[in-house]
Tab-separated table of C-alpha atoms (C1' of nucleotides) in Angstrom:
chain	number	residue	atom	x	y	z
U	171	UNK	CA	50.290	82.794	-60.207
U	172	UNK	CA	48.028	83.927	-57.764
U	173	UNK	CA	48.791	86.883	-55.899
U	174	UNK	CA	48.527	85.746	-51.619
U	175	UNK	CA	46.017	87.293	-49.723
U	176	UNK	CA	47.075	89.465	-47.476
U	177	UNK	CA	47.639	87.966	-43.558
U	178	UNK	CA	47.614	84.550	-45.170
U	179	UNK	CA	48.123	82.471	-42.210
U	180	UNK	CA	50.892	80.198	-41.962
U	181	UNK	CA	48.176	76.958	-41.707
U	182	UNK	CA	44.890	76.111	-42.098
U	183	UNK	CA	43.351	76.597	-38.871
U	184	UNK	CA	45.805	78.226	-36.260
U	185	UNK	CA	47.284	75.744	-32.923
U	186	UNK	CA	45.224	75.348	-30.533
U	187	UNK	CA	44.839	72.329	-27.683
U	188	UNK	CA	41.602	70.480	-29.300
U	189	UNK	CA	43.873	70.173	-32.982
U	190	UNK	CA	47.180	69.145	-31.101
U	191	UNK	CA	44.388	66.235	-29.411
U	192	UNK	CA	42.820	65.483	-32.327
U	193	UNK	CA	45.969	65.039	-34.199
U	194	UNK	CA	47.566	62.999	-31.362
U	195	UNK	CA	44.633	60.387	-31.722
U	196	UNK	CA	44.635	60.073	-35.195
U	197	UNK	CA	48.338	58.701	-34.921
U	198	UNK	CA	47.367	56.919	-31.700
U	199	UNK	CA	45.142	55.101	-34.009
U	200	UNK	CA	47.170	54.373	-36.738
U	201	UNK	CA	50.581	53.608	-34.873
U	202	UNK	CA	50.188	53.001	-32.073
U	203	UNK	CA	51.680	54.984	-28.900
U	204	UNK	CA	55.080	53.996	-30.097
U	205	UNK	CA	53.641	56.108	-33.013
U	206	UNK	CA	53.064	58.796	-30.975
U	207	UNK	CA	56.172	61.707	-30.482
U	208	UNK	CA	56.785	65.100	-30.365
U	209	UNK	CA	58.331	64.867	-34.546
U	210	UNK	CA	55.755	63.111	-35.959
U	211	UNK	CA	53.226	64.934	-34.478
U	212	UNK	CA	54.535	68.347	-35.308
U	213	UNK	CA	55.305	67.465	-38.520
U	214	UNK	CA	51.684	66.215	-38.875
U	215	UNK	CA	50.126	70.105	-37.813
U	216	UNK	CA	53.507	71.637	-39.747
U	217	UNK	CA	55.373	73.606	-36.751
U	218	UNK	CA	58.305	72.540	-34.641
U	219	UNK	CA	58.055	70.128	-31.861
U	220	UNK	CA	58.526	73.237	-29.771
U	221	UNK	CA	55.407	75.147	-30.049
U	222	UNK	CA	53.544	71.837	-28.903
U	223	UNK	CA	54.430	73.171	-24.808
U	224	UNK	CA	52.395	76.505	-25.751
U	225	UNK	CA	49.860	74.487	-25.894
U	226	UNK	CA	50.261	71.376	-23.609
U	227	UNK	CA	52.047	70.409	-20.255
U	228	UNK	CA	54.096	67.550	-21.334
U	229	UNK	CA	53.946	64.219	-23.566
U	230	UNK	CA	52.133	62.058	-20.123
U	231	UNK	CA	49.301	64.915	-20.337
U	232	UNK	CA	48.587	64.401	-24.548
U	233	UNK	CA	47.875	61.513	-22.967
U	234	UNK	CA	45.904	61.808	-20.399
U	235	UNK	CA	43.339	64.702	-22.424
U	236	UNK	CA	43.669	62.343	-25.726
U	237	UNK	CA	42.481	59.846	-23.398
U	238	UNK	CA	39.295	61.947	-22.572
U	239	UNK	CA	38.368	63.220	-25.377
U	240	UNK	CA	37.387	58.837	-26.196
U	241	UNK	CA	36.684	58.799	-22.635
U	242	UNK	CA	34.395	61.300	-22.545
U	243	UNK	CA	32.492	60.377	-26.144
U	244	UNK	CA	31.863	56.737	-24.510
U	245	UNK	CA	30.501	58.129	-20.738
U	246	UNK	CA	28.740	61.494	-23.053
U	247	UNK	CA	25.299	58.824	-24.080
U	248	UNK	CA	22.196	60.028	-21.855
U	249	UNK	CA	20.953	57.234	-19.379
U	250	UNK	CA	17.688	56.048	-20.543
U	251	UNK	CA	14.760	56.886	-17.499
U	252	UNK	CA	12.972	53.461	-18.254
U	253	UNK	CA	16.276	51.499	-18.600
U	254	UNK	CA	17.314	49.761	-15.566
U	255	UNK	CA	21.080	50.719	-12.840
U	256	UNK	CA	22.599	47.469	-13.979
U	257	UNK	CA	21.797	47.936	-17.160
U	258	UNK	CA	22.310	51.526	-17.821
U	259	UNK	CA	26.309	50.114	-16.554
U	260	UNK	CA	26.173	47.242	-18.703
U	261	UNK	CA	25.761	49.489	-21.199
U	262	UNK	CA	28.082	51.575	-19.668
U	263	UNK	CA	30.850	49.420	-19.464
U	264	UNK	CA	30.111	47.965	-23.042
U	265	UNK	CA	30.696	51.313	-24.224
U	266	UNK	CA	33.903	51.673	-22.474
U	267	UNK	CA	34.950	48.433	-24.391
U	268	UNK	CA	34.640	49.016	-28.185
U	269	UNK	CA	35.709	52.653	-27.495
U	270	UNK	CA	38.860	50.962	-25.848
U	271	UNK	CA	38.625	47.947	-28.768
U	272	UNK	CA	38.633	50.522	-31.596
U	273	UNK	CA	41.551	52.546	-29.964
U	274	UNK	CA	43.598	50.036	-28.039
U	275	UNK	CA	45.807	52.773	-26.728
U	276	UNK	CA	43.488	54.394	-24.825
U	277	UNK	CA	43.952	50.548	-22.894
U	278	UNK	CA	46.757	51.804	-21.365
U	279	UNK	CA	46.333	55.473	-21.075
U	280	UNK	CA	43.570	54.596	-18.833
U	281	UNK	CA	45.740	52.791	-16.500
U	282	UNK	CA	47.908	56.092	-15.865
U	283	UNK	CA	45.389	58.515	-15.351
U	284	UNK	CA	44.277	57.270	-11.733
U	285	UNK	CA	42.298	60.332	-9.764
U	286	UNK	CA	42.588	62.411	-13.267
U	287	UNK	CA	39.349	63.434	-15.424
U	288	UNK	CA	39.029	60.330	-17.626
U	289	UNK	CA	38.519	58.097	-14.713
U	290	UNK	CA	36.773	60.769	-12.665
U	291	UNK	CA	33.986	60.672	-15.433
U	292	UNK	CA	34.274	56.741	-15.794
U	293	UNK	CA	33.768	56.722	-11.474
U	294	UNK	CA	30.992	59.611	-11.961
U	295	UNK	CA	28.762	57.150	-14.408
U	296	UNK	CA	29.283	54.278	-11.942
U	297	UNK	CA	28.664	55.993	-9.018
U	298	UNK	CA	25.120	57.459	-9.753
U	299	UNK	CA	24.340	53.850	-10.992
U	300	UNK	CA	25.838	52.235	-7.913
U	301	UNK	CA	23.124	55.283	-6.067
U	302	UNK	CA	20.005	54.420	-7.984
U	303	UNK	CA	20.878	49.840	-7.040
U	304	UNK	CA	20.172	50.760	-2.868
U	305	UNK	CA	23.525	50.589	-1.841
U	306	UNK	CA	24.293	51.435	1.387
U	307	UNK	CA	26.547	55.412	0.996
U	308	UNK	CA	29.163	53.371	3.298
U	309	UNK	CA	29.609	50.504	0.548
U	310	UNK	CA	29.702	52.516	-2.331
U	311	UNK	CA	32.932	53.749	-2.788
U	312	UNK	CA	34.368	50.313	-2.429
U	313	UNK	CA	31.447	49.156	-5.520
U	314	UNK	CA	32.042	51.820	-7.781
U	315	UNK	CA	35.645	50.565	-7.099
U	316	UNK	CA	36.101	47.317	-8.214
U	317	UNK	CA	33.815	48.048	-11.108
U	318	UNK	CA	36.001	50.537	-12.057
U	319	UNK	CA	39.149	48.747	-11.530
U	320	UNK	CA	37.965	46.059	-13.666
U	321	UNK	CA	37.512	47.698	-16.454
U	322	UNK	CA	40.216	49.568	-16.636
U	323	UNK	CA	42.198	46.096	-15.825
U	324	UNK	CA	40.444	44.303	-18.650
U	325	UNK	CA	41.174	48.029	-20.814
U	326	UNK	CA	44.751	47.414	-19.994
U	327	UNK	CA	45.055	43.983	-20.936
U	328	UNK	CA	43.601	44.343	-24.351
U	329	UNK	CA	45.198	47.174	-25.221
U	330	UNK	CA	49.034	44.796	-24.099
U	331	UNK	CA	47.442	42.409	-26.739
U	332	UNK	CA	46.711	44.874	-29.492
U	333	UNK	CA	50.408	46.260	-28.477
U	334	UNK	CA	51.962	43.073	-28.546
U	335	UNK	CA	49.919	42.379	-31.936
U	336	UNK	CA	51.356	45.448	-33.583
U	337	UNK	CA	54.795	45.193	-32.985
U	338	UNK	CA	54.456	41.393	-33.844
U	339	UNK	CA	52.971	42.095	-37.586
U	340	UNK	CA	50.237	39.324	-36.191
U	341	UNK	CA	46.835	39.975	-36.127
U	342	UNK	CA	44.588	39.309	-32.890
U	343	UNK	CA	43.445	34.995	-33.615
U	344	UNK	CA	47.289	34.418	-34.423
U	345	UNK	CA	48.364	35.881	-31.384
U	346	UNK	CA	45.531	34.187	-29.409
U	347	UNK	CA	46.827	30.872	-30.934
U	348	UNK	CA	50.298	31.549	-30.488
U	349	UNK	CA	49.364	31.636	-26.965
U	350	UNK	CA	47.355	28.604	-26.721
U	351	UNK	CA	50.411	26.385	-27.959
U	352	UNK	CA	52.759	27.976	-25.640
U	353	UNK	CA	49.955	26.995	-22.848
U	354	UNK	CA	48.884	23.514	-24.001
U	355	UNK	CA	52.697	22.881	-23.952
U	356	UNK	CA	53.339	23.543	-20.479
U	357	UNK	CA	54.735	21.248	-17.878
U	358	UNK	CA	51.284	19.443	-17.157
U	359	UNK	CA	51.913	18.756	-13.299
U	360	UNK	CA	52.806	22.327	-12.525
U	361	UNK	CA	50.236	23.508	-14.894
U	362	UNK	CA	47.088	21.857	-15.572
U	363	UNK	CA	44.178	24.535	-15.785
U	364	UNK	CA	46.145	26.202	-18.201
U	365	UNK	CA	46.984	23.620	-20.248
U	366	UNK	CA	43.006	22.522	-20.093
U	367	UNK	CA	41.924	26.006	-20.896
U	368	UNK	CA	43.955	26.594	-23.769
U	369	UNK	CA	41.695	25.052	-26.505
U	370	UNK	CA	38.881	27.201	-25.090
U	371	UNK	CA	41.377	30.436	-25.781
U	372	UNK	CA	40.821	30.132	-29.583
U	373	UNK	CA	37.256	30.328	-29.674
U	374	UNK	CA	36.720	32.840	-26.593
U	375	UNK	CA	35.320	36.116	-27.511
U	376	UNK	CA	36.875	38.678	-24.962
U	377	UNK	CA	33.695	41.109	-25.389
U	378	UNK	CA	31.501	37.753	-24.078
U	379	UNK	CA	33.579	37.524	-20.777
U	380	UNK	CA	33.935	41.064	-20.092
U	381	UNK	CA	30.324	41.239	-19.540
U	382	UNK	CA	30.441	38.025	-18.219
U	383	UNK	CA	33.092	39.305	-15.655
U	384	UNK	CA	30.853	42.384	-15.098
U	385	UNK	CA	27.736	40.342	-14.433
U	386	UNK	CA	29.719	38.876	-11.685
U	387	UNK	CA	30.452	41.799	-9.772
U	388	UNK	CA	26.704	42.596	-10.195
U	389	UNK	CA	25.725	39.603	-8.722
U	390	UNK	CA	28.301	40.419	-5.858
U	391	UNK	CA	26.703	43.599	-5.449
U	392	UNK	CA	22.665	42.068	-5.357
U	393	UNK	CA	23.935	39.319	-2.813
U	394	UNK	CA	25.829	41.770	-0.858
U	395	UNK	CA	22.652	44.401	-0.558
U	396	UNK	CA	19.835	41.946	-1.142
U	397	UNK	CA	16.770	44.576	-0.814
I	273	UNK	CA	100.287	45.388	-1.853
I	274	UNK	CA	98.521	41.340	-1.382
I	275	UNK	CA	99.452	39.781	-4.675
I	276	UNK	CA	96.396	39.108	-6.852
I	277	UNK	CA	95.927	34.702	-7.200
I	278	UNK	CA	95.753	33.667	-10.301
I	279	UNK	CA	92.515	33.709	-12.316
I	280	UNK	CA	90.702	36.415	-10.841
I	281	UNK	CA	88.046	36.935	-12.915
I	282	UNK	CA	86.575	41.141	-13.406
I	283	UNK	CA	83.582	40.829	-10.817
I	284	UNK	CA	83.293	38.336	-8.034
I	285	UNK	CA	80.490	37.092	-10.272
I	286	UNK	CA	80.493	36.288	-14.031
I	287	UNK	CA	77.386	37.594	-15.606
I	288	UNK	CA	74.339	35.695	-15.707
I	289	UNK	CA	70.402	36.401	-15.891
I	290	UNK	CA	69.324	35.289	-12.845
I	291	UNK	CA	72.370	38.410	-11.437
I	292	UNK	CA	70.947	40.619	-14.202
I	293	UNK	CA	67.350	40.001	-13.184
I	294	UNK	CA	68.681	40.197	-9.081
I	295	UNK	CA	70.457	43.616	-10.200
I	296	UNK	CA	67.259	44.877	-12.501
I	297	UNK	CA	64.731	44.805	-9.482
I	298	UNK	CA	67.175	46.239	-7.111
I	299	UNK	CA	67.266	49.140	-9.313
I	300	UNK	CA	63.392	48.938	-9.730
I	301	UNK	CA	62.720	48.996	-6.440
I	302	UNK	CA	65.622	51.824	-5.271
I	303	UNK	CA	64.655	54.314	-8.182
I	304	UNK	CA	61.800	52.693	-10.062
I	305	UNK	CA	61.196	52.278	-13.978
I	306	UNK	CA	62.272	54.771	-15.328
I	307	UNK	CA	65.193	54.653	-13.182
I	308	UNK	CA	66.382	50.510	-14.688
I	309	UNK	CA	68.643	51.449	-17.830
I	310	UNK	CA	71.197	49.593	-19.897
I	311	UNK	CA	73.604	52.052	-18.867
I	312	UNK	CA	72.573	52.612	-14.491
I	313	UNK	CA	72.230	48.271	-14.571
I	314	UNK	CA	75.672	47.320	-16.797
I	315	UNK	CA	77.147	50.147	-14.446
I	316	UNK	CA	75.931	48.149	-11.010
I	317	UNK	CA	76.928	45.268	-12.775
I	318	UNK	CA	80.252	46.466	-13.878
I	319	UNK	CA	80.128	46.136	-17.569
I	320	UNK	CA	79.162	47.661	-20.638
I	321	UNK	CA	75.625	47.519	-22.052
I	322	UNK	CA	76.206	45.375	-24.898
I	323	UNK	CA	76.421	42.842	-22.349
I	324	UNK	CA	72.953	42.877	-21.216
I	325	UNK	CA	72.314	41.611	-24.521
I	326	UNK	CA	74.160	37.992	-24.174
I	327	UNK	CA	71.870	36.965	-21.921
I	328	UNK	CA	68.430	38.940	-22.117
I	329	UNK	CA	66.478	40.074	-25.741
I	330	UNK	CA	65.927	43.890	-25.192
I	331	UNK	CA	64.432	44.976	-21.451
I	332	UNK	CA	61.043	44.110	-22.560
I	333	UNK	CA	61.772	40.583	-21.373
I	334	UNK	CA	64.034	41.803	-19.073
I	335	UNK	CA	60.668	43.585	-17.608
I	336	UNK	CA	58.572	40.576	-17.721
I	337	UNK	CA	61.197	38.638	-16.310
I	338	UNK	CA	62.188	40.388	-13.135
I	339	UNK	CA	58.063	41.084	-12.409
I	340	UNK	CA	57.769	37.442	-13.053
I	341	UNK	CA	60.361	36.284	-10.269
I	342	UNK	CA	58.724	38.952	-7.501
I	343	UNK	CA	54.966	37.127	-8.675
I	344	UNK	CA	56.688	33.207	-8.420
I	345	UNK	CA	58.045	34.128	-5.205
I	346	UNK	CA	53.712	35.662	-4.038
I	347	UNK	CA	52.560	32.774	-5.766
I	348	UNK	CA	54.577	29.733	-4.271
I	349	UNK	CA	52.673	29.461	-1.527
I	350	UNK	CA	51.325	26.161	-0.971
I	351	UNK	CA	47.555	26.288	-0.874
I	352	UNK	CA	46.775	24.668	2.986
I	353	UNK	CA	44.643	21.577	2.476
I	354	UNK	CA	42.525	22.450	5.128
I	355	UNK	CA	41.223	26.042	4.003
I	356	UNK	CA	38.623	26.353	1.857
I	357	UNK	CA	39.330	27.478	-2.082
I	358	UNK	CA	37.381	30.575	-1.014
I	359	UNK	CA	39.771	31.591	1.883
I	360	UNK	CA	43.512	30.564	-0.713
I	361	UNK	CA	42.025	32.660	-3.784
I	362	UNK	CA	41.697	35.714	-0.569
I	363	UNK	CA	44.394	34.498	0.138
I	364	UNK	CA	46.826	34.630	-3.322
I	365	UNK	CA	45.456	38.037	-4.521
I	366	UNK	CA	46.219	39.829	-0.702
I	367	UNK	CA	49.906	38.124	-1.280
I	368	UNK	CA	49.470	39.678	-4.516
I	369	UNK	CA	48.213	42.870	-3.508
I	370	UNK	CA	50.886	43.035	-1.087
I	371	UNK	CA	53.662	41.908	-3.408
I	372	UNK	CA	52.459	44.624	-5.382
I	373	UNK	CA	53.117	46.930	-2.608
I	374	UNK	CA	56.086	46.511	-2.033
I	375	UNK	CA	57.472	46.254	-5.548
I	376	UNK	CA	55.296	48.909	-7.887
I	377	UNK	CA	56.440	48.905	-10.706
I	378	UNK	CA	55.062	45.031	-11.043
I	379	UNK	CA	51.934	46.367	-11.411
I	380	UNK	CA	52.833	47.861	-14.361
I	381	UNK	CA	54.974	45.466	-15.831
I	382	UNK	CA	52.168	42.987	-14.972
I	383	UNK	CA	49.868	44.843	-17.419
I	384	UNK	CA	51.872	44.320	-20.045
I	385	UNK	CA	52.975	41.130	-19.386
I	386	UNK	CA	49.641	39.021	-20.733
I	387	UNK	CA	49.847	35.394	-21.625
I	388	UNK	CA	53.570	35.565	-20.515
I	389	UNK	CA	54.120	33.564	-17.384
I	390	UNK	CA	53.837	35.639	-14.523
I	391	UNK	CA	49.989	36.070	-15.688
I	392	UNK	CA	50.127	31.848	-16.231
I	393	UNK	CA	51.027	32.091	-12.437
I	394	UNK	CA	48.474	33.909	-11.781
I	395	UNK	CA	46.170	32.197	-13.819
I	396	UNK	CA	47.275	28.861	-12.800
I	397	UNK	CA	46.595	29.501	-8.601
I	398	UNK	CA	43.063	30.821	-9.387
I	399	UNK	CA	42.129	28.106	-11.637
I	400	UNK	CA	42.687	25.482	-9.832
I	401	UNK	CA	40.508	26.898	-6.989
I	402	UNK	CA	37.718	28.079	-9.213
I	403	UNK	CA	37.638	24.241	-10.101
I	404	UNK	CA	37.218	23.519	-6.618
I	405	UNK	CA	34.556	26.077	-6.062
I	406	UNK	CA	32.450	24.270	-8.459
I	407	UNK	CA	32.155	26.563	-11.109
I	408	UNK	CA	31.346	24.343	-14.738
I	409	UNK	CA	33.889	23.704	-16.757
I	410	UNK	CA	32.308	25.849	-19.435
I	411	UNK	CA	32.619	28.675	-17.107
I	412	UNK	CA	35.873	28.433	-15.557
I	413	UNK	CA	37.872	30.468	-17.821
I	414	UNK	CA	35.853	33.197	-18.176
I	415	UNK	CA	35.622	33.517	-13.778
I	416	UNK	CA	39.486	33.158	-13.729
I	417	UNK	CA	39.679	35.851	-15.994
I	418	UNK	CA	37.064	38.172	-14.153
I	419	UNK	CA	39.601	37.585	-10.948
I	420	UNK	CA	43.196	38.122	-13.218
I	421	UNK	CA	41.542	41.199	-14.803
I	422	UNK	CA	39.894	42.631	-11.444
I	423	UNK	CA	43.845	41.988	-9.259
I	424	UNK	CA	45.703	43.496	-12.157
I	425	UNK	CA	43.143	46.357	-12.535
I	426	UNK	CA	43.786	47.344	-9.222
I	427	UNK	CA	47.841	46.472	-9.862
I	428	UNK	CA	48.446	48.732	-12.044
I	429	UNK	CA	46.464	51.734	-10.425
I	430	UNK	CA	48.678	51.187	-7.821
I	431	UNK	CA	51.812	51.209	-9.578
I	432	UNK	CA	50.534	54.402	-11.453
I	433	UNK	CA	49.855	55.881	-8.417
I	434	UNK	CA	53.707	55.166	-6.693
I	435	UNK	CA	54.274	56.421	-10.348
I	436	UNK	CA	52.023	60.262	-9.937
I	437	UNK	CA	53.946	60.485	-5.920
I	438	UNK	CA	57.625	59.606	-6.608
I	439	UNK	CA	58.226	61.949	-9.139
I	440	UNK	CA	55.431	64.726	-7.626
I	441	UNK	CA	58.076	63.475	-4.525
I	442	UNK	CA	55.025	63.452	-2.025
I	443	UNK	CA	53.484	60.081	-0.443
I	444	UNK	CA	50.361	58.577	-0.924
I	445	UNK	CA	48.248	60.578	1.720
I	446	UNK	CA	49.563	63.771	0.217
I	447	UNK	CA	48.427	62.712	-3.167
I	448	UNK	CA	45.563	61.292	-1.761
I	449	UNK	CA	44.660	64.766	-0.067
I	450	UNK	CA	45.162	66.491	-3.186
I	451	UNK	CA	42.523	64.001	-5.541
I	452	UNK	CA	39.958	64.898	-2.569
I	453	UNK	CA	40.233	68.256	-2.683
I	454	UNK	CA	40.290	68.452	-6.452
I	455	UNK	CA	37.528	66.246	-6.592
I	456	UNK	CA	35.811	68.467	-4.154
I	457	UNK	CA	35.779	71.052	-6.237
I	458	UNK	CA	33.872	70.238	-9.476
I	459	UNK	CA	30.853	70.609	-10.283
I	460	UNK	CA	28.358	70.082	-8.262
I	461	UNK	CA	25.915	69.342	-11.347
I	462	UNK	CA	28.024	67.249	-13.318
I	463	UNK	CA	29.579	64.987	-10.534
I	464	UNK	CA	27.370	64.799	-7.807
I	465	UNK	CA	29.478	61.363	-6.721
I	466	UNK	CA	32.795	62.016	-7.582
I	467	UNK	CA	32.218	64.822	-4.747
I	468	UNK	CA	29.810	62.620	-2.287
I	469	UNK	CA	32.908	60.019	-2.303
I	470	UNK	CA	35.736	62.832	-2.047
I	471	UNK	CA	35.587	63.198	1.606
I	472	UNK	CA	35.792	58.726	1.979
I	473	UNK	CA	39.009	59.001	-0.136
I	474	UNK	CA	40.879	60.094	2.292
I	475	UNK	CA	40.811	57.347	4.749
I	476	UNK	CA	39.781	54.917	2.487
I	477	UNK	CA	42.121	52.040	3.053
I	478	UNK	CA	42.991	50.542	-0.567
I	479	UNK	CA	43.996	47.334	0.400
I	480	UNK	CA	40.225	47.072	2.118
I	481	UNK	CA	38.554	48.361	-0.778
I	482	UNK	CA	41.169	46.011	-2.785
I	483	UNK	CA	39.203	42.727	-0.779
I	484	UNK	CA	36.667	44.159	-1.021
I	485	UNK	CA	36.204	43.877	-4.684
I	486	UNK	CA	37.766	40.069	-4.512
I	487	UNK	CA	34.921	39.259	-2.122
I	488	UNK	CA	32.018	40.908	-4.294
I	489	UNK	CA	33.724	38.835	-6.809
I	490	UNK	CA	33.163	35.285	-4.894
I	491	UNK	CA	30.283	35.831	-4.270
I	492	UNK	CA	28.868	36.694	-7.504
I	493	UNK	CA	30.387	33.549	-8.377
I	494	UNK	CA	28.537	31.699	-5.369
I	495	UNK	CA	25.308	33.711	-6.846
I	496	UNK	CA	25.987	32.523	-10.362
I	497	UNK	CA	26.910	28.875	-9.520
I	498	UNK	CA	24.880	27.706	-6.420
I	499	UNK	CA	26.187	23.876	-4.900
K	271	DA	C1'	50.707	85.875	-27.527
K	272	DC	C1'	53.371	82.497	-29.918
K	273	DC	C1'	55.579	79.712	-32.945
K	274	DT	C1'	60.505	78.408	-34.625
K	275	DG	C1'	63.969	74.939	-34.989
K	276	DA	C1'	68.533	73.894	-33.369
K	277	DA	C1'	70.801	71.850	-28.640
K	278	DC	C1'	71.231	68.936	-24.704
K	279	DA	C1'	70.672	65.649	-21.996
K	280	DC	C1'	69.737	60.751	-22.704
K	281	DC	C1'	67.510	56.420	-24.130
K	282	DG	C1'	67.610	51.564	-26.487
K	283	DT	C1'	70.204	48.305	-29.357
K	284	DT	C1'	73.733	46.777	-32.312
K	285	DC	C1'	78.370	45.234	-33.673
K	286	DA	C1'	83.516	45.037	-34.834
K	287	DA	C1'	86.931	44.134	-31.931
K	288	DG	C1'	88.673	41.556	-28.121
K	289	DT	C1'	89.484	37.764	-24.642
M	162	DA	C1'	81.057	31.802	-25.429
M	163	DC	C1'	80.969	35.869	-23.708
M	164	DC	C1'	82.558	40.343	-22.936
M	165	DT	C1'	83.495	45.809	-24.492
M	166	DG	C1'	82.760	50.124	-25.500
M	167	DA	C1'	82.124	53.089	-29.411
M	168	DA	C1'	78.521	54.261	-32.641
M	169	DC	C1'	74.186	54.289	-34.370
M	170	DA	C1'	69.119	55.934	-34.389
M	171	DC	C1'	66.482	57.617	-31.895
M	172	DC	C1'	63.474	60.527	-27.602
M	173	DG	C1'	61.113	64.366	-24.735
M	174	DT	C1'	62.677	69.107	-23.736
M	175	DT	C1'	64.224	73.246	-22.932
M	176	DC	C1'	65.267	78.041	-25.164
M	177	DA	C1'	67.163	81.909	-27.495
M	178	DA	C1'	65.505	84.321	-30.651
M	179	DG	C1'	62.137	85.274	-34.047
M	180	DT	C1'	57.293	87.204	-35.893
DNA sequence: ACCTGAACACCGTTCAAGT
DNA sequence: ACCTGAACACCGTTCAAGT
């Protein structure tokens, strides 16, 4: 047996906020929101639950920090000077959509992060482009707010869908299929529209619909503030 | 002492799904999401926690049902024949906004109710008006989806704000004030936009901003599908 | 300063037993 | 058929005690 080197640390790396957040993201990605517990997390980090509280305030802090790490990456892509503000907004929105698609738990974390850092990052990037679009100062906040709420709304719905699919053990298409079937059995007098779109539901592409919504808002901005 | 009448029931009314949901709404309104526990609920209904499971599947079922009761009321208002589809959509959106403002927990419940009854109710009412607007069949779903996600997004944010305000014991204006202060202290190079809107944040009216967002989407619909 | 891990005060849910 | 309430398997969080 090899002799222990002097002052060998208990872990390969000592505990730190960043290491905790990194481990949290891994657990969230593999086991979902319900899988992230202080016990599971401390086990993975080879420590006790109490140790985590030295580096993070509470679970909400942990979730927001994990969310922020993902959002920061998605918002880090620099704006290319040769693109229009409109294109940049679409790119930012799509970047967020894809990040949330890859990490569904970010969707629900974002919903609970109002006013916190991850939301401010998004507001800042959107806001700069809304200014560049020529929206007058008095309307800038409401405009950014509309874009933000739409994006966060879709994010939350996607997270919820993923959560349902996870707990039911079914994948997305099975989930959509079951939903479409339920809708097509609704009362024709009370729910004519829901019945009529049930079929489209099976084939639709969330990403395309998401972009269509962003496009609608951008058109609205253009119509409200013609240059 | 009055003689007990024969066959006196243990409770004034026997347990039922509706009574459970009604009591849940009262608890949610007075104590928030965290206040709704099976123990608090069974105590208020003078029964044991296990009894509730005879009438409801689980907590998610309970929350969705409570949410649906509120949404159903907000969506029940009949469309007046003399109004335009546009006005009806605004009225529906405002009705939901006010319902969620009065019952903040509905916001987060809605986010987790994708494809369930409360969401279908909203989709149906919006969908009929979107049809009336003359949106071509192929674009109806994406259009309704944009409106829905925006509304649910705002709802979720409002619920989160109310939740933060509740746990901090502060009211909405204190919360907004603290947020504005934090934002105004952000780094000027990294967050010029967030800093510039921080002041507006203190004075802004959520309801007005919400309507501005609905208006933006409606303008976008008009621009995308001119009649 | 940082970590340990038992203990506390809860949860949602189940289920044998009652009526 | 409907209800009871103890019991189960968890949570997040705290804190005296260690290094």
